[in-house]
Coordinates of C-alpha atoms and ligand atoms in Angstrom, one line a residue:
X1 CA 0.0 0.0 0.0
X2 CA 1.1 3.6 -0.6
X3 CA -0.1 7.1 -0.5
X4 CA 0.2 10.3 -2.5
X5 CA 0.5 13.7 -0.8
X6 CA -0.2 16.9 -2.8
X7 CA 1.1 20.1 -1.3
X8 CA -0.9 23.2 -2.3
X9 CA 1.4 26.1 -1.5
X10 CA -1.3 28.8 -1.4
X11 CA -2.7 30.7 1.6
X12 CA -4.9 33.8 2.0
X13 CA -2.8 35.2 4.8
X14 CA 0.0 34.3 7.0
X15 CA -0.8 32.8 10.4
X16 CA 1.5 34.2 13.1
X17 CA 2.8 30.7 14.3
X18 CA 3.1 28.9 10.9
X19 CA 6.4 27.8 9.3
X20 CA 4.9 25.6 6.6
X21 CA 5.7 26.4 3.0
X22 CA 3.1 28.6 1.3
X23 CA 2.7 31.9 -0.6
X24 CA 0.0 34.5 -0.3
X25 CA 0.7 36.1 -3.7
X26 CA 0.0 33.1 -5.9
X27 CA -2.8 34.4 -8.1
X28 CA -0.7 35.2 -11.1
X29 CA 0.8 31.7 -11.4
X30 CA -1.7 29.3 -9.9
X31 CA -2.5 27.7 -13.2
X32 CA 1.2 27.2 -13.9
X33 CA 1.7 25.7 -10.5
X34 CA -1.1 23.2 -11.0
X35 CA 0.3 22.2 -14.4
X36 CA 3.7 21.7 -12.8
X37 CA 2.2 19.4 -10.2
X38 CA 0.4 17.4 -12.9
X39 CA 3.7 17.1 -14.8
X40 CA 5.5 16.0 -11.6
X41 CA 2.8 13.3 -11.1
X42 CA 3.3 12.0 -14.6
X43 CA 7.1 12.0 -14.5
X44 CA 7.2 10.3 -11.1
X45 CA 4.5 7.7 -11.7
X46 CA 7.1 4.9 -12.0
X47 CA 8.0 5.2 -8.4
X48 CA 4.7 3.7 -7.3
X49 CA 3.8 2.1 -10.6
X50 CA 2.8 -1.4 -9.3
X51 CA 1.7 -0.4 -5.8
X52 CA -2.0 0.2 -5.0
X53 CA -2.7 3.7 -3.8
X54 CA -4.7 3.6 -0.6
X55 CA -4.7 7.3 0.3
X56 CA -4.5 10.7 -1.4
X57 CA -4.0 13.7 0.8
X58 CA -4.3 17.4 -0.2
X59 CA -2.3 19.4 2.4
X60 CA -0.7 22.7 2.5
X61 CA -0.9 25.6 2.5
X62 CA -4.7 25.8 1.9
X63 CA -6.0 23.1 -0.5
X64 CA -9.6 24.5 0.0
X65 CA -8.5 27.4 -2.2
X66 CA -8.5 25.1 -5.2
X67 CA -11.3 25.5 -7.7
X68 CA -13.1 22.6 -9.2
X69 CA -11.1 22.5 -12.4
X70 CA -7.8 22.5 -10.5
X71 CA -8.9 19.8 -8.0
X72 CA -10.3 17.6 -10.7
X73 CA -7.3 18.0 -12.9
X74 CA -5.0 16.7 -10.2
X75 CA -7.3 13.9 -9.1
X76 CA -7.9 12.7 -12.7
X77 CA -4.2 12.7 -13.3
X78 CA -3.7 10.5 -10.3
X79 CA -6.4 8.1 -11.4
X80 CA -5.1 7.8 -14.9
X81 CA -1.5 7.1 -13.9
X82 CA -1.7 5.2 -10.6
X83 CA -3.5 2.1 -9.4
X84 CA -5.9 3.8 -7.0
X85 CA -8.0 1.5 -4.7
X86 CA -11.8 1.8 -5.0
X87 CA -12.0 2.6 -1.3
X88 CA -9.1 5.0 -1.2
X89 CA -9.3 7.7 1.5
X90 CA -9.1 11.1 -0.2
X91 CA -8.6 13.9 2.3
X92 CA -8.6 17.6 1.7
X93 CA -7.4 20.1 4.3
X94 CA -9.9 23.0 4.4
X95 CA -10.1 26.3 6.3
X96 CA -13.6 27.2 7.7
X97 CA -13.9 30.4 5.7
X98 CA -13.7 28.4 2.5
X99 CA -16.5 26.0 3.4
X100 CA -19.9 26.5 1.9
X101 CA -22.6 24.2 0.6
X102 CA -21.5 24.6 -3.0
X103 CA -17.8 23.9 -2.3
X104 CA -18.6 20.8 -0.2
X105 CA -20.8 19.5 -3.0
X106 CA -17.9 20.1 -5.5
X107 CA -15.4 18.3 -3.2
X108 CA -17.7 15.3 -2.8
X109 CA -18.3 15.2 -6.6
X110 CA -14.5 15.3 -7.2
X111 CA -14.0 12.2 -5.0
X112 CA -13.0 13.8 -1.6
X113 CA -14.4 11.7 1.2
X114 CA -12.6 13.1 4.2
X115 CA -12.1 16.7 5.3
X116 CA -9.4 17.9 7.7
X117 CA -10.6 21.3 8.9
X118 CA -8.1 23.8 10.4
X119 CA -10.3 25.3 13.2
X120 CA -7.4 25.8 15.7
X121 CA -9.4 27.6 18.3
X122 CA -12.8 29.0 19.2
X123 CA -11.4 31.8 21.3
X124 CA -11.8 35.2 19.5
X125 CA -8.7 36.7 21.1
X126 CA -6.6 33.7 20.2
X127 CA -7.9 33.7 16.6
X128 CA -6.9 37.3 16.4
X129 CA -3.2 37.0 17.5
X130 CA -2.9 33.8 15.4
X131 CA -4.1 35.9 12.4
X132 CA -6.5 33.2 11.3
X133 CA -8.6 34.2 8.3
X134 CA -11.9 32.9 9.7
X135 CA -14.2 33.8 12.6
X136 CA -15.3 31.7 15.6
X137 CA -18.8 31.6 14.0
X138 CA -17.4 30.1 10.8
X139 CA -15.5 27.5 12.9
X140 CA -18.8 26.3 14.3
X141 CA -21.1 26.5 11.2
X142 CA -18.7 24.9 8.8
X143 CA -19.1 21.5 10.3
X144 CA -22.9 21.1 9.8
X145 CA -22.4 22.5 6.3
X146 CA -19.8 19.8 5.5
X147 CA -21.9 17.1 7.2
X148 CA -25.1 18.1 5.3
X149 CA -23.0 18.1 2.1
X150 CA -22.4 14.3 2.6
X151 CA -18.9 14.3 4.0
X152 CA -19.1 11.6 6.7
X153 CA -15.5 11.6 7.8
X154 CA -14.4 14.9 9.3
X155 CA -11.3 15.8 11.3
X156 CA -10.6 19.1 13.0
X157 CA -7.3 20.6 14.1
X158 CA -6.9 22.3 17.5
X159 CA -3.8 23.9 19.1
X160 CA -3.1 23.8 22.8
X161 CA -0.5 25.1 25.1
X162 CA -1.0 28.6 23.9
X163 CA 0.5 31.7 25.6
X164 CA -1.9 32.9 28.3
X165 CA -4.6 30.4 27.5
X166 CA -5.8 29.2 30.9
X167 CA -6.6 25.6 31.7
X168 CA -10.3 26.6 32.0
X169 CA -10.3 28.2 28.6
X170 CA -8.7 25.1 27.1
X171 CA -11.3 23.0 28.7
X172 CA -14.0 25.1 27.1
X173 CA -12.3 24.7 23.7
X174 CA -12.3 20.9 24.0
X175 CA -16.0 20.9 25.1
X176 CA -16.9 23.1 22.1
X177 CA -15.0 20.8 19.8
X178 CA -16.8 17.7 21.2
X179 CA -20.2 19.3 20.6
X180 CA -19.5 19.4 16.8
X181 CA -20.0 15.7 16.2
X182 CA -16.7 15.1 14.3
X183 CA -15.0 11.7 13.9
X184 CA -11.4 12.8 14.4
X185 CA -9.5 15.4 16.3
X186 CA -5.9 16.4 15.8
X187 CA -4.6 18.5 18.6
X188 CA -1.1 20.0 18.3
X189 CA 1.0 21.5 21.0
X190 CA 2.1 25.0 20.0
X191 CA 5.8 25.1 19.1
X192 CA 7.5 28.4 18.6
X193 CA 9.1 28.0 15.2
X194 CA 12.0 30.2 14.2
X195 CA 11.4 33.0 11.7
X196 CA 7.6 33.2 12.5
X197 CA 5.9 36.3 13.8
X198 CA 5.2 34.5 17.0
X199 CA 8.9 33.9 17.5
X200 CA 9.6 37.6 17.1
X201 CA 6.9 38.4 19.7
X202 CA 8.4 36.0 22.2
X203 CA 11.9 37.4 21.5
X204 CA 10.7 41.0 22.1
X205 CA 8.8 39.8 25.2
X206 CA 5.5 40.9 23.7
X207 CA 4.2 37.4 24.4
X208 CA 5.3 34.9 27.0
X209 CA 6.3 31.5 25.8
X210 CA 4.2 28.8 27.5
X211 CA 6.0 26.5 29.9
X212 CA 6.4 22.8 29.3
X213 CA 4.4 22.1 32.5
X214 CA 1.5 24.3 31.3
X215 CA 1.4 22.5 28.0
X216 CA 1.6 19.1 29.7
X217 CA -1.4 19.9 32.0
X218 CA -3.5 20.9 29.0
X219 CA -2.5 17.7 27.1
X220 CA -3.5 15.6 30.1
X221 CA -6.9 17.3 30.2
X222 CA -7.3 16.7 26.5
X223 CA -6.5 13.0 26.8
X224 CA -9.0 12.6 29.7
X225 CA -11.9 14.4 28.0
X226 CA -11.5 12.8 24.6
X227 CA -11.1 9.3 26.0
X228 CA -14.3 9.9 28.0
X229 CA -16.1 10.9 24.8
X230 CA -15.1 7.6 23.1
X231 CA -12.1 8.8 21.1
X232 CA -9.1 6.5 20.8
X233 CA -5.7 8.1 21.3
X234 CA -3.8 6.4 18.6
X235 CA -1.0 8.9 18.1
X236 CA 0.3 11.6 20.3
X237 CA -1.5 14.4 18.4
X238 CA -4.4 12.3 17.0
X239 CA -7.6 11.0 18.4
X240 CA -10.2 9.1 16.4
X241 CA -13.5 7.4 16.9
X242 CA -13.2 3.6 16.2
X243 CA -12.6 3.0 12.5
X244 CA -11.9 6.7 11.9
X245 CA -8.2 6.9 12.2
X246 CA -6.4 8.8 9.5
X247 CA -5.4 6.1 7.0
X248 CA -2.9 8.5 5.3
X249 CA -1.0 9.5 8.4
X250 CA -1.2 6.0 9.8
X251 CA 0.6 4.7 6.8
X252 CA 3.4 7.3 7.4
X253 CA 3.8 6.0 10.9
X254 CA 3.9 2.4 9.7
X255 CA 6.7 3.1 7.3
X256 CA 4.7 2.7 4.0
X257 CA 6.0 4.4 0.8
X258 CA 4.6 7.7 -0.2
X259 CA 5.0 10.2 -3.0
X260 CA 4.9 13.9 -2.2
X261 CA 4.1 16.3 -5.1
X262 CA 4.5 20.0 -5.1
X263 CA 7.0 22.4 -3.5
X264 CA 8.4 21.3 -0.2
X265 CA 6.7 17.9 -0.4
X266 CA 8.5 14.9 1.0
X267 CA 8.6 11.4 -0.4
X268 CA 9.8 8.0 0.9
X269 CA 10.3 4.8 -1.1
X270 CA 11.3 2.5 1.8
X271 CA 15.0 3.4 1.5
X272 CA 15.4 6.9 0.2
X273 CA 13.8 10.0 1.6
X274 CA 13.5 13.0 -0.7
X275 CA 12.1 16.5 -0.5
X276 CA 11.2 19.0 -3.2
X277 CA 12.6 22.5 -3.0
X278 CA 10.5 24.8 -0.8
X279 CA 10.3 27.7 -3.4
X280 CA 7.4 28.0 -5.8
X281 CA 9.3 29.6 -8.7
X282 CA 12.3 27.3 -8.5
X283 CA 10.0 24.3 -8.2
X284 CA 7.9 25.3 -11.3
X285 CA 11.0 26.2 -13.4
X286 CA 12.7 22.9 -12.4
X287 CA 9.7 20.8 -13.5
X288 CA 9.3 22.8 -16.8
X289 CA 13.0 22.3 -17.6
X290 CA 12.7 18.6 -16.7
X291 CA 15.3 19.2 -14.0
X292 CA 13.3 19.0 -10.8
X293 CA 14.8 20.7 -7.8
X294 CA 14.9 18.2 -4.9
X295 CA 17.3 16.8 -2.3
X296 CA 17.5 13.2 -1.0
X297 CA 19.1 11.0 1.6
X298 CA 19.7 7.3 2.0
X299 CA 18.6 6.4 5.5
X300 CA 21.5 5.1 7.5
X301 CA 21.0 2.3 10.1
X302 CA 21.2 4.9 12.8
X303 CA 18.5 7.0 11.0
X304 CA 16.2 4.0 10.7
X305 CA 16.7 3.0 14.3
X306 CA 16.0 6.5 15.7
X307 CA 13.1 7.1 13.3
X308 CA 11.4 3.8 14.3
X309 CA 11.7 4.8 17.9
X310 CA 10.5 8.4 17.5
X311 CA 7.6 7.6 15.3
X312 CA 6.6 4.3 17.0
X313 CA 6.6 5.6 20.5
X314 CA 4.2 8.3 19.4
X315 CA 1.6 5.7 18.4
X316 CA -0.6 3.4 20.4
X317 CA 1.1 0.4 18.7
X318 CA 4.5 1.4 20.3
X319 CA 7.8 -0.1 19.2
X320 CA 8.8 -3.8 18.9
X321 CA 12.3 -4.1 20.5
X322 CA 13.0 -7.2 18.3
X323 CA 12.3 -5.1 15.2
X324 CA 14.6 -2.4 16.6
X325 CA 17.4 -4.9 17.3
X326 CA 17.2 -6.2 13.6
X327 CA 18.4 -2.7 12.6
X328 CA 21.1 -2.3 15.3
X329 CA 21.9 -4.3 18.4
X330 CA 20.4 -2.8 21.6
X331 CA 23.3 -1.5 23.8
X332 CA 23.6 -1.8 27.6
X333 CA 23.1 2.0 27.7
X334 CA 19.8 1.6 25.8
X335 CA 18.6 -1.0 28.2
X336 CA 19.5 1.0 31.3
X337 CA 17.8 4.2 29.9
X338 CA 14.7 2.1 29.1
X339 CA 14.6 0.6 32.6
X340 CA 14.7 4.1 34.1
X341 CA 11.7 5.2 32.0
X342 CA 9.8 2.0 33.0
X343 CA 10.6 2.7 36.7
X344 CA 9.4 6.3 36.3
X345 CA 6.1 5.0 34.9
X346 CA 6.6 6.6 31.5
X347 CA 6.9 3.4 29.5
X348 CA 5.3 0.0 29.8
X349 CA 6.7 -3.2 28.3
X350 CA 4.7 -6.2 27.2
X351 CA 6.8 -9.0 25.8
X352 CA 9.0 -7.3 23.3
X353 CA 6.8 -4.3 22.7
X354 CA 7.3 -0.9 24.5
X355 CA 4.6 1.8 24.7
X356 CA 4.3 5.2 26.4
X357 CA 2.0 5.5 29.4
X358 CA -0.5 8.4 29.4
X359 CA 2.0 10.3 31.6
X360 CA 4.9 9.4 29.3
X361 CA 3.0 10.8 26.3
X362 CA 3.6 14.3 27.6
X363 CA 7.4 13.8 27.1
X364 CA 7.3 11.5 24.0
X365 CA 10.0 13.3 22.0
X366 CA 12.4 13.7 25.0
X367 CA 12.0 10.0 25.8
X368 CA 12.7 9.0 22.2
X369 CA 15.8 11.3 22.0
X370 CA 17.2 9.8 25.2
X371 CA 16.9 6.3 23.6
X372 CA 18.4 7.3 20.3
X373 CA 21.7 5.9 19.0
X374 CA 24.1 8.7 18.0
Ligands
SF4_401 S1 -3.6 28.7 6.7 FE1 -2.4 26.9 7.5 S2 -0.6 26.8 6.1 FE2 -1.6 28.8 5.7 S3 -0.4 30.2 7.1 FE3 -2.2 29.5 8.2 S4 -1.5 27.6 9.4 FE4 0.0 28.1 7.8

């Protein structure tokens, strides 16, 4: 099984915390960009020629800015050059201000069967400093519009651990999200990424960076409330009702191959990881000149070992120590660090499989890093 990721590098405006690749001045070249992506799909079809495609994911950027013709062109190109499964999951990331009955109908007509909606918050002052393009009202009304339009699989994104957001305010955010009747919630802990507006505010002390403890408390509350509401916590940032896990993201975590199309998109074929240039003009020129601009690396044994740990520990399936030892032998130092985490109550071990406890999930990346081989 494999997946195709399409990166749509267009946004209406720049959110203050975001360091993804996108442009807000794309109108003059959007047609040229779509054509470049179509060409890239055709040129790279051999990489997944005999592998069934289980998932297609439109991410960004803001894929909900695509018009019908653009979306259809990309989907039709995929169907004519790849072996797409009849039951493929086709996800489109959408922002609430782009969602109306007509667009939902168009997405469903084009084959989209899952929406991932970037709500982020229901708090007006948070939305303002984040510089989101939508209102709280739109965050609430877009879900019934999507449901009435026939999309039965809806995920929403939330962000927690925000500067000055109290635990009570966060609890309200989670309660509001639960009232929307969605099947999946992705909740990301705010990270202050370099070169973002938020990073400059923190540097100039206009805004206080939230503490790790503050973020951990909000994460614990999130886990408790979502579990109580019937959601399964299958990956650190992802909660789904039974049978509503993201198939696309799950396949990344299980190490399946994927093809990433568009500027900044990453690909993985089982051995090599590659990533397209994160520059719209250079990307388009490269494709047009048949000299695509990308970088790649062959994963070393150390890379594979560390990646299996980092990604596996974040999931409910955990990591199989035997599988890890097939890559590199487990050192005495590894075993003693692992024992410390087990004694601390952050990791449990059942036969050869290790998993994070609910408490350990608050420190997932730190735990994985301490177990890495260098
Ligand atoms: S809409 Fe999404 S991709 Fe675009 S700037 Fe905001 S967070 Fe980033």
